[in-house]
Short mmCIF file of C-alpha atoms and ligand atoms in Angstrom, two decimals:
data_model
loop_
_atom_site.label_atom_id
_atom_site.label_comp_id
_atom_site.label_asym_id
_atom_site.label_seq_id
_atom_site.Cartn_x
_atom_site.Cartn_y
_atom_site.Cartn_z
CA MET A 540 24.63 6.08 -6.70
CA LYS A 541 22.12 8.38 -8.02
CA TYR A 542 19.30 7.91 -10.62
CA THR A 543 19.84 10.84 -12.95
CA ASP A 544 17.47 9.70 -15.43
CA LYS A 545 14.13 9.41 -13.57
CA LYS A 546 11.01 11.56 -13.89
CA ALA A 547 8.64 10.19 -11.50
CA PHE A 548 8.08 8.48 -8.21
CA ILE A 549 5.28 5.99 -7.44
CA PHE A 550 4.52 5.43 -3.59
CA ASP A 551 2.78 2.50 -2.20
CA LEU A 552 0.37 4.12 0.47
CA ASP A 553 -0.05 1.55 3.39
CA GLY A 554 3.34 1.17 5.24
CA VAL A 555 5.00 3.81 3.16
CA ILE A 556 2.97 7.15 3.51
CA ILE A 557 0.73 6.10 6.30
CA PHE A 558 0.49 2.99 8.49
CA THR A 559 -3.07 1.55 8.82
CA ASP A 560 -1.81 -1.98 9.57
CA ARG A 561 -3.10 -1.74 13.19
CA PHE A 562 -6.53 -1.08 11.65
CA HIS A 563 -6.48 -3.94 9.27
CA TYR A 564 -5.37 -6.13 12.11
CA GLN A 565 -8.08 -5.00 14.54
CA ALA A 566 -10.74 -5.29 11.73
CA TRP A 567 -9.65 -8.81 10.47
CA LYS A 568 -9.31 -9.87 14.16
CA HIS A 569 -12.81 -8.77 14.97
CA LEU A 570 -14.11 -10.90 11.97
CA ALA A 571 -11.79 -13.84 12.86
CA ASP A 572 -13.11 -13.79 16.41
CA ARG A 573 -16.54 -14.01 15.48
CA LEU A 574 -16.07 -16.81 13.11
CA GLY A 575 -14.06 -18.73 15.69
CA ILE A 576 -10.77 -18.68 13.42
CA ASP A 577 -7.20 -18.37 15.22
CA PHE A 578 -5.54 -15.15 13.91
CA ASP A 579 -2.63 -13.20 15.22
CA GLU A 580 0.05 -10.68 14.35
CA SER A 581 2.13 -13.66 12.58
CA VAL A 582 -0.81 -14.14 10.14
CA ASN A 583 -1.46 -10.36 9.86
CA HIS A 584 2.03 -9.93 8.76
CA ARG A 585 1.48 -11.92 5.72
CA LEU A 586 -1.28 -9.66 4.37
CA ARG A 587 0.98 -6.88 3.95
CA GLY A 588 0.33 -5.17 0.34
CA ILE A 589 -2.21 -7.90 -0.85
CA SER A 590 -5.77 -7.66 -1.88
CA ARG A 591 -8.67 -8.34 0.36
CA ALA A 592 -9.75 -11.46 -0.99
CA LYS A 593 -6.24 -12.81 -0.87
CA SER A 594 -5.90 -11.81 2.76
CA PHE A 595 -9.01 -13.63 3.62
CA ASP A 596 -8.09 -16.83 1.94
CA ILE A 597 -4.68 -16.79 4.10
CA ILE A 598 -6.84 -16.17 7.24
CA LEU A 599 -9.02 -19.18 6.32
CA GLU A 600 -5.84 -21.42 6.08
CA LYS A 601 -6.36 -21.80 9.93
CA SER A 602 -10.06 -22.66 9.62
CA ASN A 603 -11.91 -25.92 8.94
CA CYS A 604 -14.94 -24.28 7.58
CA TYR A 605 -15.76 -24.05 3.88
CA TYR A 606 -17.54 -20.55 2.62
CA SER A 607 -19.15 -20.10 -0.72
CA ARG A 608 -17.83 -17.10 -2.57
CA PRO A 609 -20.86 -15.02 -1.81
CA GLU A 610 -20.40 -15.85 1.83
CA LYS A 611 -16.64 -14.87 1.52
CA GLU A 612 -17.56 -11.58 -0.02
CA LYS A 613 -20.06 -10.81 2.69
CA PHE A 614 -17.46 -11.31 5.45
CA ILE A 615 -14.86 -9.50 3.53
CA GLU A 616 -17.42 -6.53 3.37
CA GLN A 617 -18.14 -6.74 6.94
CA LYS A 618 -14.39 -6.38 7.67
CA ASN A 619 -14.20 -3.46 5.27
CA GLU A 620 -17.03 -1.65 7.06
CA TYR A 621 -15.32 -2.12 10.35
CA TYR A 622 -11.99 -0.91 9.03
CA LYS A 623 -13.41 2.12 7.44
CA GLY A 624 -14.96 3.12 10.83
CA LEU A 625 -11.48 2.79 12.34
CA LEU A 626 -10.01 4.95 9.35
CA LYS A 627 -12.16 7.75 10.54
CA MET A 628 -9.93 8.18 13.36
CA LEU A 629 -7.19 9.21 10.98
CA SER A 630 -6.04 12.97 10.71
CA PRO A 631 -3.59 15.19 8.99
CA SER A 632 -1.37 14.63 12.03
CA ASP A 633 -0.90 11.22 11.23
CA ILE A 634 1.57 12.06 8.40
CA SER A 635 4.84 12.90 9.68
CA ARG A 636 6.57 16.25 8.80
CA GLU A 637 9.43 14.14 7.27
CA ILE A 638 7.11 12.56 4.66
CA ARG A 639 5.59 15.83 3.88
CA ASP A 640 8.82 17.85 3.59
CA THR A 641 10.27 14.91 1.56
CA LEU A 642 7.21 14.94 -0.91
CA TRP A 643 7.38 18.52 -1.15
CA GLU A 644 11.05 18.75 -1.84
CA LEU A 645 10.86 15.96 -4.67
CA LYS A 646 8.14 18.10 -6.29
CA GLY A 647 10.36 21.16 -6.16
CA ARG A 648 12.96 19.22 -7.75
CA GLY A 649 10.47 18.51 -10.77
CA TYR A 650 9.45 14.95 -10.16
CA GLN A 651 5.82 13.82 -10.68
CA LEU A 652 4.59 11.95 -7.67
CA ALA A 653 1.78 9.35 -7.75
CA ILE A 654 0.24 6.73 -5.52
CA GLY A 655 0.23 2.90 -6.40
CA SER A 656 -1.73 1.24 -3.76
CA SER A 657 -3.62 -1.98 -3.63
CA SER A 658 -6.17 -0.49 -1.40
CA LYS A 659 -9.91 0.52 -2.41
CA ASN A 660 -9.70 3.01 0.42
CA ALA A 661 -6.71 4.86 -0.55
CA LYS A 662 -8.50 8.03 -1.73
CA PHE A 663 -10.47 8.10 1.61
CA ILE A 664 -7.21 7.75 3.50
CA LEU A 665 -5.60 10.41 1.50
CA SER A 666 -8.36 12.79 2.12
CA ARG A 667 -8.66 11.98 5.89
CA THR A 668 -4.89 12.93 6.04
CA ALA A 669 -5.02 15.84 3.74
CA MET A 670 -2.58 14.26 1.42
CA THR A 671 -4.46 14.18 -1.91
CA ASP A 672 -2.97 17.42 -3.21
CA TYR A 673 0.78 16.12 -2.96
CA PHE A 674 -0.01 13.54 -5.87
CA ASP A 675 -0.22 14.03 -9.65
CA ALA A 676 -1.91 10.66 -10.15
CA ILE A 677 -3.80 7.95 -7.83
CA SER A 678 -3.73 4.48 -8.93
CA ASP A 679 -5.45 2.21 -6.47
CA GLY A 680 -7.53 -0.85 -5.95
CA THR A 681 -10.54 0.83 -7.71
CA ASN A 682 -8.83 1.00 -11.15
CA ILE A 683 -7.27 -2.53 -11.34
CA SER A 684 -8.27 -6.00 -11.93
CA ARG A 685 -5.09 -7.66 -10.86
CA PRO A 686 -3.53 -7.10 -7.42
CA LYS A 687 0.25 -6.92 -6.62
CA PRO A 688 2.43 -8.72 -7.57
CA ASP A 689 0.95 -8.08 -10.81
CA PRO A 690 2.43 -4.68 -12.00
CA GLU A 691 -1.03 -3.41 -13.17
CA VAL A 692 -1.33 -0.56 -10.31
CA PHE A 693 2.07 0.78 -11.06
CA GLN A 694 1.59 0.64 -14.81
CA LYS A 695 -1.60 2.44 -14.29
CA ALA A 696 0.11 5.15 -12.29
CA ALA A 697 2.73 5.66 -14.87
CA GLN A 698 0.01 6.09 -17.68
CA PHE A 699 -1.96 8.58 -15.70
CA MET A 700 1.24 10.77 -15.16
CA ASN A 701 2.00 9.99 -18.98
CA VAL A 702 5.53 8.66 -18.21
CA ASN A 703 7.35 5.79 -19.44
CA PRO A 704 7.72 2.79 -16.79
CA HIS A 705 11.38 3.00 -17.19
CA ASP A 706 11.38 6.63 -15.70
CA CYS A 707 9.69 5.60 -12.59
CA ILE A 708 10.83 4.75 -9.19
CA VAL A 709 8.53 2.82 -6.90
CA VAL A 710 8.73 2.93 -3.25
CA GLU A 711 7.38 -0.08 -1.55
CA ASP A 712 7.02 -1.84 1.95
CA ALA A 713 5.90 -5.02 0.53
CA TYR A 714 7.81 -7.77 -1.22
CA ALA A 715 4.82 -8.36 -3.51
CA GLY A 716 5.13 -4.59 -4.46
CA ILE A 717 8.81 -4.83 -5.11
CA GLU A 718 8.23 -7.87 -7.28
CA ALA A 719 5.39 -5.85 -9.18
CA ALA A 720 7.66 -2.93 -9.79
CA LYS A 721 10.71 -4.99 -11.14
CA CYS A 722 8.49 -6.94 -13.49
CA CYS A 723 7.36 -3.72 -15.31
CA GLY A 724 10.95 -2.34 -15.66
CA MET A 725 10.57 0.26 -12.96
CA ALA A 726 13.31 0.85 -10.24
CA ALA A 727 12.31 -0.36 -6.93
CA ILE A 728 13.18 0.94 -3.44
CA GLY A 729 12.46 -1.03 -0.37
CA ILE A 730 11.56 0.40 2.87
CA GLY A 731 10.34 -1.12 6.21
CA GLU A 732 9.93 -4.86 5.69
CA ALA A 733 10.86 -4.59 2.08
CA SER A 734 14.21 -2.92 2.71
CA SER A 735 15.32 -6.70 3.19
CA CYS A 736 14.08 -7.63 -0.12
CA ASP A 737 16.73 -8.62 -2.38
CA LYS A 738 14.91 -7.94 -5.47
CA ALA A 739 14.97 -4.28 -4.52
CA ASP A 740 17.56 -1.99 -6.18
CA PHE A 741 17.90 0.22 -2.96
CA SER A 742 16.96 -0.12 0.65
CA ILE A 743 16.26 3.06 2.62
CA GLN A 744 15.62 3.28 6.56
CA TYR A 745 14.03 6.58 6.60
CA PHE A 746 11.75 8.11 3.96
CA SER A 747 13.87 11.48 3.59
CA GLN A 748 16.71 9.31 2.26
CA LEU A 749 14.95 9.48 -0.97
CA LEU A 750 16.53 12.99 -1.40
CA ASP A 751 20.06 11.38 -1.56
CA ILE A 752 19.13 8.94 -4.56
CA VAL A 753 17.93 11.44 -6.98
CA PRO A 754 19.21 15.03 -8.02
P1 LIG B 1977 -8.33 -2.47 1.14
P2 LIG B 1977 -1.05 -0.67 0.08
C1 LIG B 1977 -2.68 -2.61 1.17
O1 LIG B 1977 -2.34 -1.25 0.76
C2 LIG B 1977 -2.63 -3.13 2.29
O2 LIG B 1977 -1.26 -3.19 2.68
C3 LIG B 1977 -3.13 -4.43 2.58
O3 LIG B 1977 -2.99 -4.77 3.83
C4 LIG B 1977 -4.53 -4.47 2.16
O4 LIG B 1977 -5.15 -5.87 2.22
C5 LIG B 1977 -4.70 -3.96 0.68
O5 LIG B 1977 -4.16 -2.71 0.70
C6 LIG B 1977 -6.22 -3.67 0.33
O6 LIG B 1977 -6.87 -2.82 1.00
O7 LIG B 1977 -8.97 -3.51 1.78
O8 LIG B 1977 -8.37 -1.07 1.82
O9 LIG B 1977 -8.96 -2.20 -0.37
O10 LIG B 1977 -0.04 -1.29 0.94
O11 LIG B 1977 -1.01 -1.50 -1.34
O12 LIG B 1977 -1.16 0.68 0.00
MG1 LIG B 1978 2.18 -1.29 1.56
#
């Protein structure tokens, strides 16, 4: 089956276009070790696609300590500073040829392309990897008040492109993102972990398979 009536793609960033999981993990781990909290890959896995604040609450499930809101904000900021330091290692070579060629081909076929990411660092990541110019719009953690699974980040992306939500296809690696896309009437393609999400309309294993689902 092909979607013959769509006008735009909205891509999640982390886990779809670029993989900064390992940096998030290192940065949270650095903080958790300092606070004496158990933190491993299995907890990290639950942080995919969700906000910083919610991520820290999940990490604190394994702690007996109580932290006030300002204390939590201070720790989250420290994690972010560490994470941003790691992001400086990114370069254009971190984006595969397959991803660049596929985005280029979709643009050539007339689709608008946007980013729909929970990250407040999305623009920095896109600039480090020389990806900014591929996109007609960027909706990220800096222009939303409600994180995924709320659809706000995708609705804003559609607004920025001036297209109807029903004309958009979202590509996501997180269950929370698939849920967000479906609840605002967008088509949802699961990749990576979300390729096993039963709420996704389609699953793909490789990014370039997007070229098979649209004319
Ligand atoms: P930041 P995405 C998400 O990016 C990450 O998957 C998630 O692990 C992170 O907590 C969230 O962004 C917030 O990121 O701390 O940089 O603002 O998958 O929505 O592109
Ligand atoms: Mg993601």
